[in-house]
Tab-separated table of C-alpha atoms in Angstrom:
chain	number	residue	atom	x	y	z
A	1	UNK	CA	0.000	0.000	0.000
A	2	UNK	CA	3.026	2.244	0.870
A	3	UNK	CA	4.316	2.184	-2.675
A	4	UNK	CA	0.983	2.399	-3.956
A	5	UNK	CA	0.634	5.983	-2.124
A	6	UNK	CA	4.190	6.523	-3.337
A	7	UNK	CA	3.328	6.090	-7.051
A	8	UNK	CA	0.010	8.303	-7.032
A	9	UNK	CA	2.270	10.983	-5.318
A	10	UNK	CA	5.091	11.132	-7.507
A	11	UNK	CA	2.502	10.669	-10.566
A	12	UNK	CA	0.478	14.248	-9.597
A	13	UNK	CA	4.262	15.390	-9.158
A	14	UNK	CA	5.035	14.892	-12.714
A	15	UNK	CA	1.338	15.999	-13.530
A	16	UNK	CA	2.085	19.815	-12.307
A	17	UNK	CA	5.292	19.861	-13.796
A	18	UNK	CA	6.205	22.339	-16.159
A	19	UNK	CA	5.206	21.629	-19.254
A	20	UNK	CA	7.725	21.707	-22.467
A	21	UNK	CA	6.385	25.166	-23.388
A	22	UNK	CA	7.715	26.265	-19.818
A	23	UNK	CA	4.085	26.673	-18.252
A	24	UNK	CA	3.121	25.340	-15.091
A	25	UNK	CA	-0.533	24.648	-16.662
A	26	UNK	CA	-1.101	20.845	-15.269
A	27	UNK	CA	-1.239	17.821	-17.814
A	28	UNK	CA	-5.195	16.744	-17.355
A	29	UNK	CA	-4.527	13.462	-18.697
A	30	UNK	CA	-1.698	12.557	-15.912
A	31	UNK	CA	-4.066	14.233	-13.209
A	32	UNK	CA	-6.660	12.396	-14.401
A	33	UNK	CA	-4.604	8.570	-14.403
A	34	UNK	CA	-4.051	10.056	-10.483
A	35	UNK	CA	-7.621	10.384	-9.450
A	36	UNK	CA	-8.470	6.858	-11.308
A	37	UNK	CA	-5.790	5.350	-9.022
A	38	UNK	CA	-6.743	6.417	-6.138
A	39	UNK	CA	-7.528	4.410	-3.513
A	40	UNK	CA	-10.823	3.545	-2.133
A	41	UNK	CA	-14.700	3.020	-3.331
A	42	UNK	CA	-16.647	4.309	-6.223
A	43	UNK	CA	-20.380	4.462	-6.450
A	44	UNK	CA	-22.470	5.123	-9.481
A	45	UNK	CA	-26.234	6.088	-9.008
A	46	UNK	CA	-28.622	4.767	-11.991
A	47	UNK	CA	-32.568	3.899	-12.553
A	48	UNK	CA	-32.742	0.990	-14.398
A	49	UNK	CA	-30.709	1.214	-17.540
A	50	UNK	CA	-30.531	4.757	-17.887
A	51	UNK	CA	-27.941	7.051	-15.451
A	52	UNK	CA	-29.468	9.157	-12.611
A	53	UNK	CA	-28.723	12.753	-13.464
A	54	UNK	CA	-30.539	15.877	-12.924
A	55	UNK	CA	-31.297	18.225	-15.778
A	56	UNK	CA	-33.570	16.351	-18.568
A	57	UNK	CA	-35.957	12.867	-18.527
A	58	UNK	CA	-34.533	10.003	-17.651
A	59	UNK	CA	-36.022	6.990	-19.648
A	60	UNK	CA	-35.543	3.712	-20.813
A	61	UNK	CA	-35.846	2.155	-17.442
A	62	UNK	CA	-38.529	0.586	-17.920
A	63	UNK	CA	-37.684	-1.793	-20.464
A	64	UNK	CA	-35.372	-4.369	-18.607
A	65	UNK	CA	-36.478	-4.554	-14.879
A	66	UNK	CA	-40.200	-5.152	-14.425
A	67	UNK	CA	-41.303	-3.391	-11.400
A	68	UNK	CA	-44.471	-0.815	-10.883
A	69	UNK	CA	-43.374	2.334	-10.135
A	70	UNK	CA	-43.251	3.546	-13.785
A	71	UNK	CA	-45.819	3.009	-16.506
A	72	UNK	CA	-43.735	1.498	-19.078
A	73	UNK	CA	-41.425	3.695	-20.305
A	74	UNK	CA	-42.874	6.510	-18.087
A	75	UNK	CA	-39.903	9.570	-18.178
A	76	UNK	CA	-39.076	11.158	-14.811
A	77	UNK	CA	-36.967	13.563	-13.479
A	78	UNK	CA	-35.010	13.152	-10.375
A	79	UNK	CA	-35.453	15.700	-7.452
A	80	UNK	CA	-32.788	14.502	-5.154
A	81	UNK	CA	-30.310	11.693	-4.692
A	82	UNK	CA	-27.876	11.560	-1.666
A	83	UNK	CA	-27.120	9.038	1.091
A	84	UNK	CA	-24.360	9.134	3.987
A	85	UNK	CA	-22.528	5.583	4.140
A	86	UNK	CA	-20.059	4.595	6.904
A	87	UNK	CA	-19.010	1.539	8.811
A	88	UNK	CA	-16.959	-0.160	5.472
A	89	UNK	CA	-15.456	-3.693	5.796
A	90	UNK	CA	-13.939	-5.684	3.290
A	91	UNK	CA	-13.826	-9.626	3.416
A	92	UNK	CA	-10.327	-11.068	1.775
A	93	UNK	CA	-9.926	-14.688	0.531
A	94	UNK	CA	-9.222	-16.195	3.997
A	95	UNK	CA	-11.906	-14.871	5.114
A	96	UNK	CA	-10.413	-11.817	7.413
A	97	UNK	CA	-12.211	-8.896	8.348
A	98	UNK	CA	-11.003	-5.658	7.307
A	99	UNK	CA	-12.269	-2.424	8.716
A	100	UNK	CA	-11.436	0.451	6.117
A	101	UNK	CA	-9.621	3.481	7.657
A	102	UNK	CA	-12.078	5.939	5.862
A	103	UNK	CA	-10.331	9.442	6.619
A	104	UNK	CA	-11.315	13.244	6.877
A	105	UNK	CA	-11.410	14.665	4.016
A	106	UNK	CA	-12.740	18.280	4.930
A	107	UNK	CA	-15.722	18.078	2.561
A	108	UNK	CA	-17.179	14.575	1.606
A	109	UNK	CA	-15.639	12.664	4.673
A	110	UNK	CA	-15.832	12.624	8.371
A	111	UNK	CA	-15.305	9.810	11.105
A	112	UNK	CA	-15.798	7.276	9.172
A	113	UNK	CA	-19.372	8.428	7.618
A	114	UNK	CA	-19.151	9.993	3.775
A	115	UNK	CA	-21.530	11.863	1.568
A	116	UNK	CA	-22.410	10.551	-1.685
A	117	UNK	CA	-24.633	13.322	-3.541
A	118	UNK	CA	-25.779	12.303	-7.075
A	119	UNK	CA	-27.785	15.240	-7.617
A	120	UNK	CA	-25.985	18.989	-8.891
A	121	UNK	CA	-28.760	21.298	-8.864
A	122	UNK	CA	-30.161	21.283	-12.251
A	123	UNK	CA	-33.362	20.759	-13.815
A	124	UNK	CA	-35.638	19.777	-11.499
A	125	UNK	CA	-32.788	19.028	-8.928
A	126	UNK	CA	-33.324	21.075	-5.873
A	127	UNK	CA	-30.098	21.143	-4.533
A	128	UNK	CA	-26.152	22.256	-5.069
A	129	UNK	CA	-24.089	21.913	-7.702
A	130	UNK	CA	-21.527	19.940	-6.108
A	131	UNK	CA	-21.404	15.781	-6.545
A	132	UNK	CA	-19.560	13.067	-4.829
A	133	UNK	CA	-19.511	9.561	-5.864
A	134	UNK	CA	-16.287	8.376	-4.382
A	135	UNK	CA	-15.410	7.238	-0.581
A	136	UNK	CA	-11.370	7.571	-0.141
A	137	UNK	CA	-10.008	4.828	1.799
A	138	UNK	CA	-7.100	2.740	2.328
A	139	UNK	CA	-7.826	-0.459	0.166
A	140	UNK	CA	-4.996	-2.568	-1.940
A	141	UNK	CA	-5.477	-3.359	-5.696
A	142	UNK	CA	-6.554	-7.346	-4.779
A	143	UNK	CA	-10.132	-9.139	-5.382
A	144	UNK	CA	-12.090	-9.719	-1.962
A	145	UNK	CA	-14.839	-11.942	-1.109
A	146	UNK	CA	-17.578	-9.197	0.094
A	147	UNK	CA	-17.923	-5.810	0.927
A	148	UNK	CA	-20.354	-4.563	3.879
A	149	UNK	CA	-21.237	-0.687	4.623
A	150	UNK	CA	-24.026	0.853	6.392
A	151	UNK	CA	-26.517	3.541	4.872
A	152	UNK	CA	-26.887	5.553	7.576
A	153	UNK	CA	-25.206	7.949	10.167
A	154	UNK	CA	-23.677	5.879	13.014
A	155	UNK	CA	-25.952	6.470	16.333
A	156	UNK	CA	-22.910	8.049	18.320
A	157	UNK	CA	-23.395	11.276	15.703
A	158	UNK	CA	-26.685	11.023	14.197
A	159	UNK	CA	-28.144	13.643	17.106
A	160	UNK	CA	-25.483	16.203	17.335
A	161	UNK	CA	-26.271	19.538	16.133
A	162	UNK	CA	-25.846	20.093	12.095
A	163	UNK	CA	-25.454	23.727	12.488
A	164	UNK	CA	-22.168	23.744	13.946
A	165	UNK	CA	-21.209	19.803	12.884
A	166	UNK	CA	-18.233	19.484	10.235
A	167	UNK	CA	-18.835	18.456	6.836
A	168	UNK	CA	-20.554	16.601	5.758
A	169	UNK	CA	-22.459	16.470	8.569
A	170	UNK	CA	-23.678	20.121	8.041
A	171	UNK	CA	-26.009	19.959	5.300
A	172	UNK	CA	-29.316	21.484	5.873
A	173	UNK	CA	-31.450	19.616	3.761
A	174	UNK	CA	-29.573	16.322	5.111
A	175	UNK	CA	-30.797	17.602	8.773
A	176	UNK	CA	-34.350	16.298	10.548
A	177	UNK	CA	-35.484	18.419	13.288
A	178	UNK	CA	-38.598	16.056	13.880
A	179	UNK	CA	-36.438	12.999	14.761
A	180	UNK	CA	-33.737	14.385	16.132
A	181	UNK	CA	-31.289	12.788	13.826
A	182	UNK	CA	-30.273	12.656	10.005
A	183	UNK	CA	-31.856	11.742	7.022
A	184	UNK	CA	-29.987	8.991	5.957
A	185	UNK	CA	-31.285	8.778	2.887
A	186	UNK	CA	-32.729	11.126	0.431
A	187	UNK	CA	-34.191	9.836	-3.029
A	188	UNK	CA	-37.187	12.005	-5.058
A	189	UNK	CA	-38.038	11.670	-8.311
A	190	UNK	CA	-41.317	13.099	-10.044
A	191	UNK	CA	-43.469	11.941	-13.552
A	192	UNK	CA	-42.868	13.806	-16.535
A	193	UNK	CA	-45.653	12.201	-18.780
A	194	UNK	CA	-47.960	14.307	-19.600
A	195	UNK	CA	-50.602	12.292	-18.731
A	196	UNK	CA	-49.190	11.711	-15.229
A	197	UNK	CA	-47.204	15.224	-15.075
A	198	UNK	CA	-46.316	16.146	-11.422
A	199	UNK	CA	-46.883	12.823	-9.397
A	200	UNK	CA	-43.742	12.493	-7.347
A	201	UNK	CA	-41.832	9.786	-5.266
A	202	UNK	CA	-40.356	11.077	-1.712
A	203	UNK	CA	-38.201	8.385	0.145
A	204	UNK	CA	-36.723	9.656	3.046
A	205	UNK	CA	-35.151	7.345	5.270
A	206	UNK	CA	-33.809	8.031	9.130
A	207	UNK	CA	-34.154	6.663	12.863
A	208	UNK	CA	-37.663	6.704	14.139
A	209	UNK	CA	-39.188	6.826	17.496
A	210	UNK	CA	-36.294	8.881	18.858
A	211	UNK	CA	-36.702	10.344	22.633
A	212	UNK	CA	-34.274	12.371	24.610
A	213	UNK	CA	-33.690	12.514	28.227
A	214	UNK	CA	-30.785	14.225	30.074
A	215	UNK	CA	-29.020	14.958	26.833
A	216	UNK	CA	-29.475	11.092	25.955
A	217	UNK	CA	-31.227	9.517	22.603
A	218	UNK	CA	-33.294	6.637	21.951
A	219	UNK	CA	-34.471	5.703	19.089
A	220	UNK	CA	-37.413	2.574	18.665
A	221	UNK	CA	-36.352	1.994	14.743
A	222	UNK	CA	-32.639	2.096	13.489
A	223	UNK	CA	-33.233	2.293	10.343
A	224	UNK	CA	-29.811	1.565	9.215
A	225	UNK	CA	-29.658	-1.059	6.426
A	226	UNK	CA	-26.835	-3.026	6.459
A	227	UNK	CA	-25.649	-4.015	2.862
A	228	UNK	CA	-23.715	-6.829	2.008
A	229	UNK	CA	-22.081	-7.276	-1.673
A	230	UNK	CA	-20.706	-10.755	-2.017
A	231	UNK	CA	-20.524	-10.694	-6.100
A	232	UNK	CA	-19.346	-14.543	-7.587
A	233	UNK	CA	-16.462	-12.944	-9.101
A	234	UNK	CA	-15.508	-11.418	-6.127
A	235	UNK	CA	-14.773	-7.355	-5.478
A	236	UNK	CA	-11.711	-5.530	-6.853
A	237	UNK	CA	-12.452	-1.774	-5.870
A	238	UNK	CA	-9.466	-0.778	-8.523
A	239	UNK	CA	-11.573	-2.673	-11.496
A	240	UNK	CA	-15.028	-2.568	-10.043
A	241	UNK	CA	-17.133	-0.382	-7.986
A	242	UNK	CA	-20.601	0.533	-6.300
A	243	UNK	CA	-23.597	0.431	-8.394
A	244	UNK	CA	-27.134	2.036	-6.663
A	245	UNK	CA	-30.240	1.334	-8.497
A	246	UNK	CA	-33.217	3.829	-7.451
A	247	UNK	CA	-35.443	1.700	-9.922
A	248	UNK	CA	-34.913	-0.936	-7.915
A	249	UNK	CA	-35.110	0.863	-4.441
A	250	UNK	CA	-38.571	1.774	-4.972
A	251	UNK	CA	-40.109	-1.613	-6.444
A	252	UNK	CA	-43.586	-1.642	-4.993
A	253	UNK	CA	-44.390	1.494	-6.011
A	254	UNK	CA	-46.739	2.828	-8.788
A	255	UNK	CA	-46.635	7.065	-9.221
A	256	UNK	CA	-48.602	6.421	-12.188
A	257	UNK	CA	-51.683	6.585	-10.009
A	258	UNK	CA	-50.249	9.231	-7.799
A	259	UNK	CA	-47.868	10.413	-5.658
A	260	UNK	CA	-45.909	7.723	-3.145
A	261	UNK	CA	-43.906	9.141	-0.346
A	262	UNK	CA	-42.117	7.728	2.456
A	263	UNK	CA	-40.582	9.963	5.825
A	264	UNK	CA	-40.383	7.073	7.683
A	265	UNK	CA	-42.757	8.212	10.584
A	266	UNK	CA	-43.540	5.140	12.093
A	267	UNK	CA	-47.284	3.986	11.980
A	268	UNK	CA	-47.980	7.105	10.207
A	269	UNK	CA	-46.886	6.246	6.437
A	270	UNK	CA	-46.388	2.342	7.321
A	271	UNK	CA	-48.689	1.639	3.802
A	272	UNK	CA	-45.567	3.050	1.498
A	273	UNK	CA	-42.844	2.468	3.570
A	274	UNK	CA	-43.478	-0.859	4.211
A	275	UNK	CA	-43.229	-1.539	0.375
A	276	UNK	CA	-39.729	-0.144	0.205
A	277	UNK	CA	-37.874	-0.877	3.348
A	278	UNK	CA	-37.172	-4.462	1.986
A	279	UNK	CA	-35.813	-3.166	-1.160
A	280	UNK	CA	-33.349	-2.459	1.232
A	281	UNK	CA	-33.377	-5.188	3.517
A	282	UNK	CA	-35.144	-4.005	6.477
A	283	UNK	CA	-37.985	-4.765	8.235
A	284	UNK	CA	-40.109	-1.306	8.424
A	285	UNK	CA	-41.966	-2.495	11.455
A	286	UNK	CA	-38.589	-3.173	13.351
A	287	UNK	CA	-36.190	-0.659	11.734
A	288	UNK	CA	-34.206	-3.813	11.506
A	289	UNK	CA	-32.550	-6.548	9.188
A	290	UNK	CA	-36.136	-8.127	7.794
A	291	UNK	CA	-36.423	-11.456	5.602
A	292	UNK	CA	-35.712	-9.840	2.391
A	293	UNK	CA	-32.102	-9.455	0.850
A	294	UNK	CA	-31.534	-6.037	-0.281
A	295	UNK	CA	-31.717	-5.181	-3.885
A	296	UNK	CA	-30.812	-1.830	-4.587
A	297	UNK	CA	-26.743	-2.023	-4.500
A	298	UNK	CA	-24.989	-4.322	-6.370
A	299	UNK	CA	-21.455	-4.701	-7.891
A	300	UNK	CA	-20.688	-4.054	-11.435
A	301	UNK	CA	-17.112	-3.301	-13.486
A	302	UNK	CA	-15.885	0.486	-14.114
């Protein structure tokens, strides 16, 4: 791993060098080999077969992956798509546990818990321009068995206060005042069919039931799915990476015949959020692993 980190150092070296015309302008294409190299885990956000970006319809998804909540070949437009992650192990041949060192990175990363944001404020996006699909962490270039994270804020930081917690932790619209925690996941999407113009999906998933006393928190539902990728091939996270599908993550629903959302309220909006949670692998009545395997993130090549 050492000369790994050696290499992508003295690569960006070279990459600022001056150039044979005597400027100091960087050469893109080395800078570019040096982010590809870096270590840790990339994620890429799509619904069905098309990409999940803001700015225009996104169709096509509902040609390969039969599930109801588009008509067909319904367009959409995505609203919002971000997610903290934390808690990363890895699983190598003989079976040993390793617990990724994911760093501070000042923006994206902090103790252990990173920010992926798919959405850049276009369109019908609602929020910045600003994306992250990567989580920097120590890993070597070698193919391991599985690969577990957690969507979700661990408990020890899901209550502090956003307004004055580091980034990433101190994004607004990440921030739920009602349950006193995080929203661990964000995912919105609305119809643009004409005939179905407007309906929208809202899944918003965080702890539930959450009480304070003396500066303590309890919460009844977790809500933290735990995935687990254990791909035949194996994982290399050098030659393969993250995929989240949100076609997949809301299978069960149908906005064809009107708006679905989900805020993960308990008994309140138990009808929708019961159809999702085990897209996910959670039980919505118990905030907790259910009988389902989680479908939403798998593993595909870069």
């Amino acid at each position: 791993m050492k000369s790994l980190y050696k290499y992508i150092i003295l690569l960006f070296s070279s990459a600022v060098a001056l150039n044979c015309d005597g400027s100091s302008k960087p050469n893109m294409a080395l800078l570019a080999l040096a982010t590809l190299n870096q270590p840790g885990i990339e994620f890429k956000a799509v619904v069905g077969d098309s990409e999940a970006t803001c700015g225009g319809d996104i169709t096509g998804h509902g040609d390969s992956v039969a599930i109801q909540h588009v008509a067909g070949v319904m367009p959409i437009g995505l609203k919002d798509l971000r997610f903290y992650v934390s808690e990363f192990e890895l699983v190598d041949q003989n079976d040993n546990i390793i617990t990724l060192d994911v760093p501070n990175t000042g923006v994206w990363q902090y103790s252990g818990i990173a920010l992926l944001d798919f959405e850049n404020g276009k369109g019908s996006c609602s929020g910045t321009t600003e994306t992250n699909n990567f989580v920097q962490a120590a890993v070597e270039n070698k193919t391991y068995k599985t690969l577990r994270f957690t969507l979700g804020v661990p408990e020890s930081l899901n209550h502090i206060d956003y307004s004055v917690a580091p980034s990433p932790l101190n994004v607004s619209g990440l921030a739920w005042s009602w349950t006193m925690g995080y929203r661990f996941f964000v995912g919105e999407f609305l119809s643009n069919d004409p005939a179905t113009v407007g309906n929208a999906a809202v899944l918003h998933m965080g702890s539930a039931g959450c009480s304070e006393s003396g500066g303590v928190y309890t919460c009844t539902n977790s809500n933290r799915a735990r995935i687990e990728l254990t791909p035949t091939e194996g994982f290399n996270p050098f030659t393969q990476k993250v995929q989240f599908d949100l076609k997949k993550a809301v299978t069960g629903w149908d906005i064809s015949t009107g708006s679905k959302s989900c805020h993960s309220m308990g008994a309140m909006d138990s009808g929708t959020c019961s159809l999702v949670y085990p897209n996910f692998g959670l039980d919505y009545s118990t905030g907790n692993a259910g009988s389902a395997t989680q479908t939403a993130f798998g593993i595909i090549s870069k």
